Amino acid sequence: MSGHDALRIDLDRLLGRLDALAQVGAIEGGGVCRLALTDADRAGRDLVTGWMRDLGLRVSIDAIGNVVGLRPGRREGAPVMTGSHIDTVRTGGRYDGNLGVMAGLEVVRTLNDAGIETDFPLAVAVFTNEEGARFAPDMMGSLVYVGGLPLAEALATVGIDGATVGDELARIGYAGDAPCGSPAVRAPAVRAYVELHVEQGPVLEAEGVTIGAVEGVQGISWTEYTIRGVSNHAGTTPMRMRHDAGFAAGAIAAEVRRIAAEMGGDQVGTVGALTLEPNLINVVPHTAVLTVDLRNTDEEALREAERRLAAFVAALAESEGVGIVARRLARFEPVAFDPAMVAKVEALAQRQGRSVRRMPSGAGHDAQMLARICPAGMIFVPSAGGVSHNVREFTATEDIRAGADLLLHLLLDLANG
Ligand code: GLV
Ligand code: MN
Ligand code: MN
């Protein structure tokens, strides 16, 4: 192991940074609104990059706005990287993503204070637009970083408010000049990647387990449907003569629930966004736009859910006499993390006297993109009540300590490998 077994992070310092970051874009109830590339995101980035520089990290910003703070090692070469994201959904909590970045900075501070050099460099990354709530797909920054999405395509992405990624990056001053999305940043660029994150689900808390050794991330399928019918009078139009976009949207939402219930297992399905036009009580809607989020740990099962929904939508368009156009917003197959990394997380947790279980991730994470170019893994800590993407998201301080201490020693181990 590291030879520094007694070394521990400073919990108060870590909580202090988490708290300060949570003040940026703070919303009622203790939550945070820092949608990607907004003014609040810029303010959060400014705070974090300032901390990186204070810690002596060499900060670089790439063309999709990913921020990487590098701590040199005794040897040249690819760094061992940790990190996550600091963008949030509109009604986000203060831990999702932020914990991974703040814990990475705390690891650096702890090593600096103890005068510990590592063989290989260490890096702390803040990836752009992990949430995908404003601009799809999610994990956009890490996807471009590993060469999985052309930079130009990412920059041209139009968000839910009509803004584009490229314009917003430039506007907030985070369109950097470090290369990304090119072969130059592939395999040799990162030696290994580990990310500490809150579970965002109920499993660890329910089982009274402190650490999740994450084995992989489930597949994600995001589709937007635009439905066009005919507006008419709500009182005078016989039911048999309607081409009701609102009804069709509701039917799709109900079908998504039905598919998940019928398939069972790990299948989940969500209609999270829905708009109607003209959205008036006495007018049959002529247009509806809605999003469908389908996920499953099994790729074949996920495809089956997609097939069922597509068949339903086609039949619905026919029977209601509406036009329905589908637009794919994101599609990622399930990802398995490096088995050696999963075993390392598990063994290190046991060594530190923590209860640990292996588990899949229900949420998407930057680690699943980094897994394309290097051995990658994740550490989960419990989320109270399994609540996330909600201002009430909460993780107990002792769990944060356990996760950050584990991250510290995992990074030491990997950077001295
Ligand atoms: C993004 O992080 C998601 O899982 O929706
Ligand atoms: Mn996250
Ligand atoms: Mn999230």
Short mmCIF file of C-alpha atoms and ligand atoms in Angstrom, two decimals:
data_model
loop_
_atom_site.label_atom_id
_atom_site.label_comp_id
_atom_site.label_asym_id
_atom_site.label_seq_id
_atom_site.Cartn_x
_atom_site.Cartn_y
_atom_site.Cartn_z
CA MET A 1 0.00 0.00 0.00
CA SER A 2 1.03 3.62 0.21
CA GLY A 3 3.35 3.59 3.23
CA HIS A 4 1.32 6.48 4.59
CA ASP A 5 -1.49 4.42 6.09
CA ALA A 6 -2.13 6.85 8.95
CA LEU A 7 -2.60 9.83 6.62
CA ARG A 8 -6.13 11.30 6.74
CA ILE A 9 -7.96 14.16 5.01
CA ASP A 10 -9.19 17.18 7.02
CA LEU A 11 -12.97 16.85 7.13
CA ASP A 12 -13.66 20.44 8.22
CA ARG A 13 -11.58 21.82 5.39
CA LEU A 14 -13.40 19.63 2.88
CA LEU A 15 -16.83 20.56 4.28
CA GLY A 16 -15.81 24.23 4.24
CA ARG A 17 -15.11 24.12 0.50
CA LEU A 18 -18.29 22.14 -0.20
CA ASP A 19 -20.25 24.73 1.74
CA ALA A 20 -18.61 27.69 0.00
CA LEU A 21 -19.29 26.16 -3.42
CA ALA A 22 -22.92 25.50 -2.42
CA GLN A 23 -23.36 29.24 -1.85
CA VAL A 24 -22.81 29.83 -5.57
CA GLY A 25 -26.23 29.52 -7.17
CA ALA A 26 -27.81 28.62 -3.83
CA ILE A 27 -31.56 28.11 -3.94
CA GLU A 28 -34.21 27.73 -1.28
CA GLY A 29 -34.09 24.52 0.73
CA GLY A 30 -30.29 24.21 0.76
CA GLY A 31 -29.95 23.26 -2.89
CA VAL A 32 -28.06 24.66 -5.85
CA CYS A 33 -28.90 25.82 -9.37
CA ARG A 34 -25.78 25.90 -11.51
CA LEU A 35 -26.95 24.73 -14.91
CA ALA A 36 -24.02 24.21 -17.26
CA LEU A 37 -22.37 27.32 -18.73
CA THR A 38 -24.64 29.81 -16.96
CA ASP A 39 -23.32 32.75 -14.94
CA ALA A 40 -23.62 30.61 -11.80
CA ASP A 41 -21.52 27.87 -13.41
CA ARG A 42 -18.91 30.49 -14.29
CA ALA A 43 -18.86 31.73 -10.68
CA GLY A 44 -18.46 28.16 -9.42
CA ARG A 45 -15.65 27.53 -11.91
CA ASP A 46 -13.91 30.76 -10.88
CA LEU A 47 -14.02 29.68 -7.24
CA VAL A 48 -12.71 26.17 -7.95
CA THR A 49 -9.93 27.23 -10.35
CA GLY A 50 -8.85 29.80 -7.74
CA TRP A 51 -8.59 27.03 -5.17
CA MET A 52 -6.64 24.90 -7.65
CA ARG A 53 -4.11 27.67 -8.18
CA ASP A 54 -3.83 28.28 -4.42
CA LEU A 55 -2.97 24.60 -4.05
CA GLY A 56 -0.18 24.96 -6.61
CA LEU A 57 -1.95 22.98 -9.31
CA ARG A 58 -1.16 23.80 -12.94
CA VAL A 59 -4.55 24.66 -14.36
CA SER A 60 -5.42 24.02 -17.99
CA ILE A 61 -8.76 24.53 -19.71
CA ASP A 62 -9.62 22.72 -22.91
CA ALA A 63 -11.81 23.68 -25.84
CA ILE A 64 -14.98 22.18 -24.30
CA GLY A 65 -14.26 23.92 -21.00
CA ASN A 66 -13.01 20.97 -18.97
CA VAL A 67 -10.69 22.23 -16.23
CA VAL A 68 -7.74 20.07 -15.19
CA GLY A 69 -5.47 20.94 -12.26
CA LEU A 70 -2.19 19.04 -12.43
CA ARG A 71 0.13 18.17 -9.53
CA PRO A 72 3.47 17.01 -10.95
CA GLY A 73 4.96 13.73 -9.81
CA ARG A 74 8.54 12.54 -9.49
CA ARG A 75 8.20 11.15 -12.98
CA GLU A 76 6.84 12.62 -16.18
CA GLY A 77 3.91 10.98 -17.86
CA ALA A 78 0.19 10.56 -17.75
CA PRO A 79 -1.43 11.56 -14.45
CA VAL A 80 -3.69 9.55 -12.21
CA MET A 81 -6.88 11.59 -12.39
CA THR A 82 -9.81 12.18 -10.07
CA GLY A 83 -12.64 14.68 -10.35
CA SER A 84 -16.27 15.01 -11.35
CA HIS A 85 -18.50 17.95 -12.28
CA ILE A 86 -19.80 21.12 -10.63
CA ASP A 87 -22.76 21.81 -12.91
CA THR A 88 -26.13 20.87 -11.41
CA VAL A 89 -29.70 20.30 -12.51
CA ARG A 90 -31.98 23.30 -11.95
CA THR A 91 -33.12 21.97 -8.59
CA GLY A 92 -29.89 20.25 -7.59
CA GLY A 93 -28.31 19.27 -4.32
CA ARG A 94 -24.91 20.35 -3.05
CA TYR A 95 -23.16 16.95 -3.24
CA ASP A 96 -23.81 15.55 -6.72
CA GLY A 97 -20.52 16.03 -8.58
CA ASN A 98 -19.26 18.72 -6.23
CA LEU A 99 -18.16 16.17 -3.64
CA GLY A 100 -15.85 14.43 -6.11
CA VAL A 101 -14.13 17.67 -7.09
CA MET A 102 -13.88 19.03 -3.53
CA ALA A 103 -12.53 15.69 -2.27
CA GLY A 104 -9.93 15.74 -5.03
CA LEU A 105 -8.76 19.17 -3.91
CA GLU A 106 -8.69 18.00 -0.29
CA VAL A 107 -6.49 15.06 -1.27
CA VAL A 108 -4.06 17.47 -2.93
CA ARG A 109 -4.04 19.72 0.14
CA THR A 110 -3.44 16.74 2.42
CA LEU A 111 -0.50 15.56 0.30
CA ASN A 112 0.91 19.09 0.08
CA ASP A 113 0.75 19.54 3.86
CA ALA A 114 2.41 16.18 4.46
CA GLY A 115 5.10 16.93 1.87
CA ILE A 116 4.28 13.77 -0.05
CA GLU A 117 5.36 13.47 -3.65
CA THR A 118 3.88 10.77 -5.87
CA ASP A 119 5.69 8.87 -8.62
CA PHE A 120 3.21 9.84 -11.30
CA PRO A 121 1.41 13.18 -11.51
CA LEU A 122 -2.04 13.60 -10.00
CA ALA A 123 -4.82 15.57 -11.67
CA VAL A 124 -8.15 16.93 -10.47
CA ALA A 125 -10.68 17.45 -13.27
CA VAL A 126 -13.90 19.44 -13.49
CA PHE A 127 -15.79 18.17 -16.53
CA THR A 128 -18.17 20.41 -18.45
CA ASN A 129 -21.92 19.75 -18.51
CA GLU A 130 -22.11 16.37 -16.83
CA GLU A 131 -25.79 16.79 -16.08
CA GLY A 132 -27.06 17.33 -19.60
CA ALA A 133 -30.03 19.16 -18.11
CA ARG A 134 -29.46 22.27 -20.23
CA PHE A 135 -27.52 20.76 -23.15
CA ALA A 136 -27.80 17.08 -24.17
CA PRO A 137 -26.06 14.71 -24.02
CA ASP A 138 -25.03 14.38 -20.40
CA MET A 139 -21.34 13.75 -19.64
CA MET A 140 -20.61 16.04 -22.61
CA GLY A 141 -17.24 17.35 -21.42
CA SER A 142 -15.81 13.96 -20.53
CA LEU A 143 -17.23 12.45 -23.73
CA VAL A 144 -15.44 15.04 -25.84
CA TYR A 145 -12.32 14.61 -23.68
CA VAL A 146 -12.07 10.93 -24.56
CA GLY A 147 -12.78 11.54 -28.24
CA GLY A 148 -16.32 10.10 -28.14
CA LEU A 149 -18.04 13.22 -29.51
CA PRO A 150 -16.53 15.61 -32.06
CA LEU A 151 -15.76 18.98 -30.50
CA ALA A 152 -17.55 20.89 -33.27
CA GLU A 153 -20.71 18.86 -32.72
CA ALA A 154 -20.62 19.51 -28.98
CA LEU A 155 -20.04 23.24 -29.47
CA ALA A 156 -23.01 23.45 -31.86
CA THR A 157 -25.43 21.85 -29.38
CA VAL A 158 -28.53 23.96 -28.77
CA GLY A 159 -29.88 23.95 -25.21
CA ILE A 160 -33.35 24.06 -23.72
CA ASP A 161 -33.19 27.88 -23.74
CA GLY A 162 -31.99 28.19 -27.34
CA ALA A 163 -28.37 29.02 -26.41
CA THR A 164 -25.48 27.05 -27.88
CA VAL A 165 -22.63 25.41 -26.00
CA GLY A 166 -19.94 27.21 -27.99
CA ASP A 167 -21.44 30.67 -27.48
CA GLU A 168 -22.02 30.09 -23.78
CA LEU A 169 -18.52 28.70 -23.22
CA ALA A 170 -17.02 31.79 -24.85
CA ARG A 171 -19.38 34.10 -22.99
CA ILE A 172 -18.37 32.76 -19.57
CA GLY A 173 -14.67 32.72 -20.51
CA TYR A 174 -14.11 28.96 -20.38
CA ALA A 175 -13.43 28.15 -24.05
CA GLY A 176 -9.85 27.12 -23.38
CA ASP A 177 -6.96 26.29 -25.65
CA ALA A 178 -5.81 22.91 -24.31
CA PRO A 179 -6.44 20.18 -26.88
CA CYS A 180 -9.36 17.84 -26.42
CA GLY A 181 -11.22 15.26 -28.42
CA SER A 182 -8.16 14.51 -30.51
CA PRO A 183 -6.07 11.34 -30.62
CA ALA A 184 -3.43 13.31 -28.71
CA VAL A 185 -5.47 13.08 -25.51
CA ARG A 186 -6.40 9.42 -25.81
CA ALA A 187 -4.72 6.45 -24.22
CA PRO A 188 -1.53 8.06 -22.94
CA ALA A 189 -3.32 11.06 -21.45
CA VAL A 190 -4.64 9.49 -18.26
CA ARG A 191 -3.03 6.61 -16.32
CA ALA A 192 -6.15 5.82 -14.27
CA TYR A 193 -9.33 7.63 -13.21
CA VAL A 194 -11.28 7.35 -9.96
CA GLU A 195 -14.28 9.40 -8.91
CA LEU A 196 -15.90 9.79 -5.52
CA HIS A 197 -19.64 10.44 -5.80
CA VAL A 198 -22.77 10.25 -3.70
CA GLU A 199 -24.83 7.16 -4.50
CA GLN A 200 -27.98 9.17 -5.32
CA GLY A 201 -30.01 6.03 -4.57
CA PRO A 202 -31.25 4.20 -1.47
CA VAL A 203 -29.15 1.02 -1.37
CA LEU A 204 -26.18 1.89 0.87
CA GLU A 205 -28.30 3.61 3.49
CA ALA A 206 -30.89 0.84 3.53
CA GLU A 207 -28.20 -1.78 4.07
CA GLY A 208 -26.20 0.30 6.55
CA VAL A 209 -23.12 0.10 4.30
CA THR A 210 -20.68 3.04 4.07
CA ILE A 211 -18.85 2.45 0.78
CA GLY A 212 -20.06 1.35 -2.63
CA ALA A 213 -17.44 -0.21 -4.90
CA VAL A 214 -19.07 0.68 -8.20
CA GLU A 215 -18.92 -2.09 -10.78
CA GLY A 216 -20.41 -0.15 -13.66
CA VAL A 217 -23.00 2.29 -14.92
CA GLN A 218 -26.30 1.36 -16.50
CA GLY A 219 -27.17 2.17 -20.08
CA ILE A 220 -28.92 5.48 -20.79
CA SER A 221 -31.36 6.28 -23.61
CA TRP A 222 -32.69 9.84 -23.95
CA THR A 223 -35.26 10.76 -26.61
CA GLU A 224 -37.25 13.92 -27.26
CA TYR A 225 -40.65 13.55 -28.95
CA THR A 226 -42.34 16.43 -30.76
CA ILE A 227 -46.02 15.78 -31.35
CA ARG A 228 -48.06 17.86 -33.78
CA GLY A 229 -51.85 17.70 -33.80
CA VAL A 230 -54.60 20.24 -34.39
CA SER A 231 -55.82 22.91 -31.99
CA ASN A 232 -59.52 23.19 -31.53
CA HIS A 233 -62.24 24.18 -29.10
CA ALA A 234 -62.34 22.03 -25.94
CA GLY A 235 -66.12 22.23 -25.72
CA THR A 236 -67.25 21.84 -29.28
CA THR A 237 -64.86 19.28 -30.76
CA PRO A 238 -66.26 15.74 -30.54
CA MET A 239 -63.79 13.28 -29.05
CA ARG A 240 -63.69 11.21 -32.25
CA MET A 241 -62.61 14.28 -34.26
CA ARG A 242 -59.60 15.24 -32.16
CA HIS A 243 -55.90 15.21 -33.03
CA ASP A 244 -54.79 15.98 -29.53
CA ALA A 245 -51.04 16.45 -28.93
CA GLY A 246 -51.64 16.69 -25.19
CA PHE A 247 -53.41 13.36 -25.05
CA ALA A 248 -50.64 11.73 -27.06
CA ALA A 249 -47.99 13.10 -24.70
CA GLY A 250 -49.88 11.75 -21.69
CA ALA A 251 -50.27 8.37 -23.39
CA ILE A 252 -46.52 8.16 -23.98
CA ALA A 253 -45.83 9.02 -20.33
CA ALA A 254 -48.22 6.28 -19.21
CA GLU A 255 -46.67 3.79 -21.64
CA VAL A 256 -43.14 4.51 -20.34
CA ARG A 257 -44.35 3.61 -16.85
CA ARG A 258 -46.12 0.52 -18.16
CA ILE A 259 -43.05 -0.73 -20.04
CA ALA A 260 -40.86 -0.36 -16.94
CA ALA A 261 -43.44 -2.12 -14.76
CA GLU A 262 -43.92 -4.97 -17.23
CA MET A 263 -40.23 -5.52 -17.89
CA GLY A 264 -39.32 -5.28 -14.22
CA GLY A 265 -35.72 -5.96 -13.19
CA ASP A 266 -33.54 -2.89 -13.54
CA GLN A 267 -35.68 -1.17 -16.15
CA VAL A 268 -36.59 2.42 -15.25
CA GLY A 269 -38.35 5.07 -17.33
CA THR A 270 -39.08 8.76 -16.81
CA VAL A 271 -40.87 11.56 -18.63
CA GLY A 272 -39.09 14.52 -17.01
CA ALA A 273 -39.93 17.42 -19.32
CA LEU A 274 -43.22 18.19 -21.03
CA THR A 275 -44.53 21.32 -22.69
CA LEU A 276 -47.88 21.88 -24.38
CA GLU A 277 -48.95 24.55 -26.88
CA PRO A 278 -50.89 26.72 -26.50
CA ASN A 279 -51.22 25.41 -22.90
CA LEU A 280 -54.68 26.80 -22.21
CA ILE A 281 -57.55 25.18 -20.33
CA ASN A 282 -60.07 25.29 -23.14
CA VAL A 283 -57.90 24.58 -26.16
CA VAL A 284 -57.01 21.13 -27.50
CA PRO A 285 -53.16 21.35 -27.68
CA HIS A 286 -51.65 21.40 -31.17
CA THR A 287 -48.09 20.70 -30.05
CA ALA A 288 -46.42 18.75 -27.26
CA VAL A 289 -42.71 18.25 -26.65
CA LEU A 290 -41.65 15.68 -24.09
CA THR A 291 -38.52 13.79 -23.09
CA VAL A 292 -38.16 10.10 -22.26
CA ASP A 293 -35.28 8.77 -20.14
CA LEU A 294 -34.94 4.96 -20.26
CA ARG A 295 -32.19 3.11 -18.36
CA ASN A 296 -31.19 -0.47 -17.75
CA THR A 297 -28.05 -2.28 -16.61
CA ASP A 298 -28.60 -4.75 -19.46
CA GLU A 299 -28.11 -3.51 -23.02
CA GLU A 300 -30.44 -6.07 -24.60
CA ALA A 301 -33.21 -5.21 -22.14
CA LEU A 302 -32.71 -1.51 -22.80
CA ARG A 303 -33.07 -2.13 -26.52
CA GLU A 304 -36.25 -4.06 -25.84
CA ALA A 305 -37.68 -1.10 -23.89
CA GLU A 306 -36.75 1.21 -26.79
CA ARG A 307 -38.40 -1.13 -29.30
CA ARG A 308 -41.60 -1.35 -27.27
CA LEU A 309 -41.83 2.40 -26.92
CA ALA A 310 -41.12 3.03 -30.60
CA ALA A 311 -43.88 0.58 -31.60
CA PHE A 312 -46.32 2.23 -29.21
CA VAL A 313 -45.48 5.71 -30.52
CA ALA A 314 -45.98 4.65 -34.14
CA ALA A 315 -49.39 3.13 -33.36
CA LEU A 316 -50.38 6.18 -31.33
CA ALA A 317 -49.52 8.59 -34.16
CA GLU A 318 -51.76 6.55 -36.43
CA SER A 319 -54.71 6.21 -34.08
CA GLU A 320 -54.73 9.84 -32.90
CA GLY A 321 -53.91 11.31 -36.30
CA VAL A 322 -50.92 13.27 -35.04
CA GLY A 323 -47.36 13.58 -36.31
CA ILE A 324 -44.68 12.40 -33.89
CA VAL A 325 -40.99 13.08 -34.53
CA ALA A 326 -38.36 11.47 -32.31
CA ARG A 327 -34.95 13.06 -31.73
CA ARG A 328 -32.24 11.10 -29.94
CA LEU A 329 -30.59 13.21 -27.24
CA ALA A 330 -28.24 10.66 -25.66
CA ARG A 331 -27.50 6.95 -25.94
CA PHE A 332 -24.85 5.21 -23.89
CA GLU A 333 -24.48 1.46 -23.47
CA PRO A 334 -23.91 0.06 -19.97
CA VAL A 335 -20.29 0.38 -18.87
CA ALA A 336 -18.32 -2.07 -16.72
CA PHE A 337 -15.49 -0.58 -14.70
CA ASP A 338 -12.05 -2.18 -14.60
CA PRO A 339 -12.37 -5.27 -12.34
CA ALA A 340 -8.97 -4.58 -10.76
CA MET A 341 -10.14 -1.09 -9.81
CA VAL A 342 -13.36 -2.41 -8.28
CA ALA A 343 -11.32 -4.92 -6.27
CA LYS A 344 -8.94 -2.16 -5.15
CA VAL A 345 -11.81 0.01 -3.89
CA GLU A 346 -13.28 -2.95 -2.04
CA ALA A 347 -9.98 -4.08 -0.49
CA LEU A 348 -8.97 -0.57 0.55
CA ALA A 349 -12.37 0.05 2.16
CA GLN A 350 -12.01 -3.16 4.16
CA ARG A 351 -8.48 -2.21 5.13
CA GLN A 352 -9.79 1.11 6.44
CA GLY A 353 -12.43 -0.71 8.49
CA ARG A 354 -15.38 0.39 6.34
CA SER A 355 -18.34 -1.72 5.37
CA VAL A 356 -18.42 -2.06 1.59
CA ARG A 357 -20.55 -3.65 -1.12
CA ARG A 358 -20.24 -3.90 -4.87
CA MET A 359 -23.01 -2.18 -6.80
CA PRO A 360 -24.03 -0.68 -10.14
CA SER A 361 -24.62 3.03 -10.64
CA GLY A 362 -28.08 4.18 -11.64
CA ALA A 363 -26.85 7.65 -12.57
CA GLY A 364 -24.52 8.60 -15.38
CA HIS A 365 -20.99 9.71 -14.47
CA ASP A 366 -17.87 11.13 -16.09
CA ALA A 367 -16.04 7.98 -14.95
CA GLN A 368 -17.99 5.96 -17.53
CA MET A 369 -16.44 8.07 -20.30
CA LEU A 370 -12.93 7.96 -18.85
CA ALA A 371 -13.32 4.16 -18.76
CA ARG A 372 -12.96 4.28 -22.56
CA ILE A 373 -9.32 5.39 -22.35
CA CYS A 374 -7.95 4.10 -19.02
CA PRO A 375 -8.74 1.86 -16.05
CA ALA A 376 -11.55 3.69 -14.22
CA GLY A 377 -13.60 3.19 -11.10
CA MET A 378 -15.86 4.91 -8.60
CA ILE A 379 -16.43 5.16 -4.87
CA PHE A 380 -20.00 5.73 -3.67
CA VAL A 381 -21.06 7.06 -0.27
CA PRO A 382 -24.67 6.95 1.00
CA SER A 383 -27.38 9.44 0.08
CA ALA A 384 -29.91 10.04 2.86
CA GLY A 385 -33.27 8.63 1.84
CA GLY A 386 -31.84 7.89 -1.60
CA VAL A 387 -32.77 11.46 -2.57
CA SER A 388 -30.89 13.27 -5.36
CA HIS A 389 -31.52 15.82 -8.12
CA ASN A 390 -33.43 17.48 -5.29
CA VAL A 391 -32.44 20.30 -2.92
CA ARG A 392 -32.85 17.86 -0.01
CA GLU A 393 -29.91 15.73 -1.20
CA PHE A 394 -27.78 14.95 1.87
CA THR A 395 -24.77 12.82 2.81
CA ALA A 396 -23.63 12.50 6.42
CA THR A 397 -20.28 14.07 7.25
CA GLU A 398 -18.79 10.81 8.53
CA ASP A 399 -19.64 9.17 5.22
CA ILE A 400 -17.93 12.03 3.40
CA ARG A 401 -14.87 11.48 5.57
CA ALA A 402 -14.87 7.75 4.79
CA GLY A 403 -15.17 8.35 1.06
CA ALA A 404 -12.50 11.05 0.94
CA ASP A 405 -10.02 9.02 3.02
CA LEU A 406 -10.56 6.11 0.68
CA LEU A 407 -10.02 8.36 -2.34
CA LEU A 408 -6.79 9.67 -0.78
CA HIS A 409 -5.30 6.22 -0.38
CA LEU A 410 -6.58 4.91 -3.67
CA LEU A 411 -4.95 7.84 -5.49
CA LEU A 412 -1.71 7.33 -3.54
CA ASP A 413 -1.72 3.67 -4.45
CA LEU A 414 -2.39 4.32 -8.13
CA ALA A 415 0.08 7.21 -8.42
CA ASN A 416 2.85 5.16 -6.82
CA GLY A 417 2.07 2.05 -8.83
C1 GLV B 1 -26.72 12.50 -15.14
O1 GLV B 1 -25.84 12.55 -14.35
C2 GLV B 1 -27.80 11.56 -15.04
O2 GLV B 1 -27.55 10.43 -14.58
O3 GLV B 1 -28.91 11.93 -15.39
MN MN B 2 -23.16 13.61 -10.73
MN MN B 3 -26.65 14.65 -11.38
#
